[in-house]
Amino acid sequence: MFESAEIGHAIDKETYDAEEPALREALLEAQFELQQQKRFPVIVLINGIEGAGKGETVKLLNEWMDPRLIEVRTFDQQTDEELARPPAWRYWRMLPAKGRMGIFFGNWYSQMLQGRVHGLFKDAVLDQAINQSERFEKMLCDEGALIFKFWFHLSKKQMKARLKALADDPLHSWRISPLDWQQSRTYDKFVKYGERVLRRTSRDYAPWHVIEGVDVHYRSLAVGKILLEGLQSALKRSRIHPAKVNAAPLPIHVDQLNLLDSLDLSQRLDKEDYEEQLITEQARFSGLMRDKRMRQFALIAVFEGNDAAGKGGAIRRVAAALDPRQYSIVPIAAPTEEERAQPYLWRFWRHIPAKGKFTVFDRSWYGRVLVERVEELCPPADWLRAYSEINDFEEQISESGVIVVKFWLAIDKETQLERFESREDIPFKRFKITEDDWRNRDKWDAYRAAVGDMVDRTSTEISPWTLVEANDKRWARVKVLRTINLALEAAFEKSDKHDKKAKKRKS
Amino acid sequence: MFESAEIGHAIDKETYDAEEPALREALLEAQFELQQQKRFPVIVLINGIEGAGKGETVKLLNEWMDPRLIEVRTFDQQTDEELARPPAWRYWRMLPAKGRMGIFFGNWYSQMLQGRVHGLFKDAVLDQAINQSERFEKMLCDEGALIFKFWFHLSKKQMKARLKALADDPLHSWRISPLDWQQSRTYDKFVKYGERVLRRTSRDYAPWHVIEGVDVHYRSLAVGKILLEGLQSALKRSRIHPAKVNAAPLPIHVDQLNLLDSLDLSQRLDKEDYEEQLITEQARFSGLMRDKRMRQFALIAVFEGNDAAGKGGAIRRVAAALDPRQYSIVPIAAPTEEERAQPYLWRFWRHIPAKGKFTVFDRSWYGRVLVERVEELCPPADWLRAYSEINDFEEQISESGVIVVKFWLAIDKETQLERFESREDIPFKRFKITEDDWRNRDKWDAYRAAVGDMVDRTSTEISPWTLVEANDKRWARVKVLRTINLALEAAFEKSDKHDKKAKKRKS
């Protein structure tokens, strides 16, 4: 894989001096066009061998181009705010907006390579990390991002010579910190696992470019030209990643029977039972949230449902069990300008709770496969891929201890009509009913189909959907609280078992 | 000050039950109107005696109103990201957007009170903190915010009884942590310094409301009604804080002589001198940024200047001295939607560098007293108060180790014309010249006056302006770098002296 980056590529100064001005000018032009179009972000990943010119090249790019449109990001030590959240959070928060360029040093690849080289984990875990990166990048590209991945390479001999030269230069010596690199053992491992990573993550939408790092003229021109070509062709394309999806449309249930039909919407609770059960579940919830084990977890509750199904009321009963300092509620409406300049899931990543905290999403990332699908706010290709993107997202956050509980509050069409009408009569409830609600009602069946597909495709072992019979608000509220409590208890139990096993192994 | 909050205010259950539904409904209405108008944010500060019902009241407000429009914020331990920045940063990042309500527990007042009660500092420092809060709140109100400040009070006897009752209640006992409170010494001090704080920070635009906390019905209705009345009257007002400013307009210099006239724009450097001096200053800068002492500081460089004065070129020469991982460049253009929903300075606070880092602002908070003044984008009252708001801002960040260096790059009208014309000819520079630039040029004299006033009013000992003669780009670039270097050296020297003194005192 690195063979042709060890053959001594070089370009003489004369050729370089002749080519550099035009390249520079063209890069500036492309960068300006990028900013004007504001259609997509550019993400540049910088990896490879120490001493192969990574830092110097990034510095040069900043000199060639307009540094005001470039964000150079490093990811060293995690801050405590980052440690309290899933690992990917630190990358999400640093993504460049559409029209801008982000250069990521010390990105997800460096993290996995360091871990493997230093024996923190074995190949299986490395492969998991590789797989996650692949999905992450695929999603970014599908969302329009243009990704460049550069691997700066040196042969072992070249590396040793270069590190020595750098160390002798007082202006540069401060930068050579890891003595580590001088040891050939590390080099061999790094190259070995580097190859594994490159092999598996070089994809048509985000290929790796291996750059031989010895000759400054060669590597500068090579990187510059790859960037330029990629930028120019992306700027010309009418859409960055045209919807090439040839997938068949989602199957229609042959018998017209929908998952929602299986719900018994007549289930109800009388006032007395309700009050007793509500208080019991609220106290249980309050206790669970104060449990010491909660410190290793975070909780997310997602509320979706028909209009007027009682989401707001259910959320209030959940919140009422807690001190307001323990939770935050995120109402999801139309995205803001800054959110529109980012991949779809960015605006949800912003609100991922830290360890020990609880976030309620009043509507959520499922908007893409519900309202956006039904109202045709995005092309089918976008909502079709959203199912697996959402599953990936929930898997990622679950793995780092976020418990995700998802509710669909279901009512029937008659109940909705009654509630709409009564809302219009009560002054302080009139704001709850809008023109949109009546319009959505006309699309009852389309929403029904979308809900069926959503549950079929995103109800997973990690994060199952709970369908809540909500014709009776009391029934719904108690079921919501009970489901959350069961989820917390299951998570705590699992962690207890895990702790016991760990103790046994030790003793 | 607390007398009338120790007289046993109480409301019987019957009266409460009769009044509560209407109050609740009216609060919901007001909250909805707030969200619809999106004209101002509501900030609720919760302070006072432990056990006086602070938490319970906030919980109740969340039950009465729509919790989806309320953000409850606590400020306990600072995170390491917060510790690396000026103290006010944590409050700025948590400000609610227009149309929303933020409830701040553990705000700036609790911090200063804790510090004084536990003897971390004396009255003089408390008074400084009081003064800063006052200015901060004044600024928030001038920017439209509606602030409620609640002090929940209990007499010493009431407090002891209440803490005991809470401790006996298993549902609440977990919340009483500071045993501290049981000691009457802390109570006395807390009340004493609390009075000092309230006395000095109760202002017409943000008065304190002292609430006796013993009786749950009384305190709930009292708080609810204050909120409701304040909200309703603010919602009715056409502008939250109408520009009442009767200040005389800024004086015009009687002799038409402007500060900028005193610059000798003919100063220049020949190519050889330039190259030598530039390299020297860049190396010096690079060394200073790597100096260990830099870890206690952060650096901000502000670039303002005439169009085509060479800001971009100067910034590139500064950046070229560093590794791109050390700095970030923030180009200031029109604010985004999320930025417009916040006070003016919010979008600059977002980008305050952490300790050890360097941020370049390509245009800055001075836009308010330059382009916004000249183009009449805001009423005179707004830019007139901006001078002192900016001085406060720079003082605050300087105090916590941010070195602020500010440049005005000045050219004459002929030089500008030449550069405009030549830019139109060079393909990759054409994007640097727009219709706006030609329009601004017509207002040359108005900008000139604005610059004079800006420098007169915001060039301070803490953060002086440097006027840069920029007809010759070489001269300008070297002067910029040299000025930054001098500022860093001065800051380092001062900290050395400080360290020496501290050592002497110890030995």
Tab-separated table of C-alpha atoms in Angstrom, chain A residues 138-289:
chain	number	residue	atom	x	y	z
A	138	LYS	CA	-20.291	7.913	4.464
A	139	MET	CA	-22.929	9.886	6.315
A	140	LEU	CA	-20.914	13.103	6.085
A	141	CYS	CA	-20.496	12.614	2.340
A	142	ASP	CA	-24.148	11.801	1.848
A	143	GLU	CA	-24.890	15.046	3.642
A	144	GLY	CA	-22.720	16.783	1.060
A	145	ALA	CA	-19.328	17.043	2.773
A	146	LEU	CA	-16.198	16.833	0.644
A	147	ILE	CA	-13.584	14.763	2.491
A	148	PHE	CA	-9.864	14.562	1.745
A	149	LYS	CA	-7.789	12.035	3.627
A	150	PHE	CA	-4.017	12.467	3.442
A	151	TRP	CA	-1.526	9.928	4.741
A	152	PHE	CA	1.960	11.385	4.867
A	153	HIS	CA	4.439	8.590	4.454
A	154	LEU	CA	8.143	7.985	4.953
A	155	SER	CA	10.161	4.793	4.746
A	156	LYS	CA	11.810	3.825	8.005
A	157	LYS	CA	15.148	5.013	6.788
A	158	GLN	CA	13.728	8.296	5.544
A	159	MET	CA	11.949	8.833	8.822
A	160	LYS	CA	15.052	8.405	10.909
A	161	ALA	CA	16.992	10.804	8.732
A	162	ARG	CA	14.228	13.372	8.789
A	163	LEU	CA	13.733	13.296	12.541
A	164	LYS	CA	17.414	13.783	13.027
A	165	ALA	CA	17.473	16.748	10.683
A	166	LEU	CA	14.483	18.333	12.394
A	167	ALA	CA	15.958	17.811	15.827
A	168	ASP	CA	19.103	19.644	14.748
A	169	ASP	CA	17.141	22.657	13.550
A	170	PRO	CA	16.468	24.950	16.505
A	171	LEU	CA	13.374	26.400	14.861
A	172	HIS	CA	11.772	22.985	14.624
A	173	SER	CA	13.209	20.889	17.391
A	174	TRP	CA	10.458	21.814	19.861
A	175	ARG	CA	7.975	19.998	17.749
A	176	ILE	CA	9.571	16.581	17.914
A	177	SER	CA	8.261	15.293	21.151
A	178	PRO	CA	7.609	11.574	20.914
A	179	LEU	CA	10.975	9.954	21.274
A	180	ASP	CA	8.904	6.923	20.660
A	181	TRP	CA	9.211	7.515	16.999
A	182	GLN	CA	12.894	6.938	17.087
A	183	GLN	CA	12.200	3.349	17.979
A	184	SER	CA	11.743	1.278	14.929
A	185	ARG	CA	9.305	-1.033	16.700
A	186	THR	CA	6.715	1.709	16.833
A	187	TYR	CA	7.298	2.548	13.202
A	188	ASP	CA	6.698	-1.011	12.084
A	189	LYS	CA	3.504	-1.358	14.045
A	190	PHE	CA	2.250	2.021	12.969
A	191	VAL	CA	2.757	1.177	9.316
A	192	LYS	CA	1.224	-2.250	9.730
A	193	TYR	CA	-1.955	-1.027	11.370
A	194	GLY	CA	-1.961	2.066	9.217
A	195	GLU	CA	-2.199	-0.184	6.203
A	196	ARG	CA	-5.105	-2.077	7.718
A	197	VAL	CA	-6.904	1.184	8.366
A	198	LEU	CA	-6.248	2.636	4.939
A	199	ARG	CA	-7.216	-0.525	3.147
A	200	ARG	CA	-10.572	-0.677	4.811
A	201	THR	CA	-11.480	2.989	4.810
A	202	SER	CA	-10.449	4.026	1.345
A	203	ARG	CA	-13.771	4.411	-0.400
A	204	ASP	CA	-14.896	6.055	-3.594
A	205	TYR	CA	-16.572	8.890	-1.690
A	206	ALA	CA	-13.584	9.469	0.600
A	207	PRO	CA	-10.390	7.870	-0.684
A	208	TRP	CA	-7.021	8.058	1.022
A	209	HIS	CA	-4.174	9.862	-0.665
A	210	VAL	CA	-0.751	8.556	0.331
A	211	ILE	CA	1.861	11.277	-0.022
A	212	GLU	CA	5.578	10.616	0.142
A	213	GLY	CA	6.827	13.162	2.615
A	214	VAL	CA	10.566	13.406	1.968
A	215	ASP	CA	10.691	16.096	-0.672
A	216	VAL	CA	8.991	19.321	0.332
A	217	HIS	CA	8.339	20.398	-3.260
A	218	TYR	CA	6.826	17.116	-4.246
A	219	ARG	CA	4.539	16.741	-1.242
A	220	SER	CA	3.365	20.358	-1.386
A	221	LEU	CA	2.457	20.232	-5.044
A	222	ALA	CA	0.891	16.799	-4.685
A	223	VAL	CA	-1.386	17.857	-1.824
A	224	GLY	CA	-2.218	21.173	-3.434
A	225	LYS	CA	-3.190	19.576	-6.710
A	226	ILE	CA	-5.340	16.886	-5.120
A	227	LEU	CA	-7.175	19.533	-3.130
A	228	LEU	CA	-7.641	21.739	-6.138
A	229	GLU	CA	-8.919	19.005	-8.388
A	230	GLY	CA	-11.329	17.710	-5.768
A	231	LEU	CA	-12.600	21.168	-4.972
A	232	GLN	CA	-13.080	22.174	-8.578
A	233	SER	CA	-14.977	19.073	-9.527
A	234	ALA	CA	-17.213	19.269	-6.441
A	235	LEU	CA	-17.937	22.926	-7.128
A	236	LYS	CA	-18.996	22.120	-10.662
A	237	ARG	CA	-21.283	19.250	-9.757
A	238	SER	CA	-24.873	20.376	-9.404
A	239	ARG	CA	-25.319	18.326	-6.278
A	240	ILE	CA	-22.357	16.946	-4.404
A	241	HIS	CA	-23.538	13.390	-4.154
A	242	PRO	CA	-26.360	12.966	-6.588
A	243	ALA	CA	-28.956	10.551	-5.332
A	244	LYS	CA	-27.697	7.433	-7.016
A	245	VAL	CA	-30.026	5.307	-4.974
A	246	ASN	CA	-31.705	2.706	-7.081
A	247	ALA	CA	-33.285	1.056	-4.090
A	248	ALA	CA	-36.793	-0.160	-4.563
A	249	PRO	CA	-39.346	1.903	-2.691
A	250	LEU	CA	-40.259	0.577	0.732
A	251	PRO	CA	-42.650	-2.336	0.465
A	252	ILE	CA	-46.310	-1.640	1.047
A	253	HIS	CA	-47.970	-4.084	3.374
A	254	VAL	CA	-49.956	-6.300	1.096
A	255	ASP	CA	-52.821	-6.611	3.507
A	256	GLN	CA	-53.014	-2.912	4.448
A	257	LEU	CA	-52.573	-3.947	8.051
A	258	ASN	CA	-50.394	-1.491	9.909
A	259	LEU	CA	-48.459	-1.986	13.119
A	260	LEU	CA	-50.572	0.723	14.668
A	261	ASP	CA	-53.690	-1.387	14.067
A	262	SER	CA	-52.408	-3.868	16.590
A	263	LEU	CA	-52.707	-1.331	19.400
A	264	ASP	CA	-55.656	-1.566	21.734
A	265	LEU	CA	-56.512	2.113	21.964
A	266	SER	CA	-59.374	1.460	24.339
A	267	GLN	CA	-57.007	0.863	27.235
A	268	ARG	CA	-57.583	3.313	30.027
A	269	LEU	CA	-57.069	4.070	33.672
A	270	ASP	CA	-59.657	5.520	36.013
A	271	LYS	CA	-58.779	8.590	37.999
A	272	GLU	CA	-58.000	6.807	41.238
A	273	ASP	CA	-55.744	4.163	39.732
A	274	TYR	CA	-54.071	6.833	37.676
A	275	GLU	CA	-53.229	9.050	40.598
A	276	GLU	CA	-51.874	6.175	42.596
A	277	GLN	CA	-49.817	4.704	39.770
A	278	LEU	CA	-48.558	8.060	38.594
A	279	ILE	CA	-47.221	8.940	42.022
A	280	THR	CA	-45.648	5.507	42.396
A	281	GLU	CA	-43.891	5.718	39.041
A	282	GLN	CA	-42.777	9.286	39.617
A	283	ALA	CA	-41.258	8.390	42.972
A	284	ARG	CA	-39.562	5.379	41.413
A	285	PHE	CA	-38.178	7.545	38.622
A	286	SER	CA	-36.992	10.190	41.032
A	287	GLY	CA	-35.198	7.517	43.039
A	288	LEU	CA	-33.566	5.976	39.985
A	289	MET	CA	-32.272	9.318	38.784
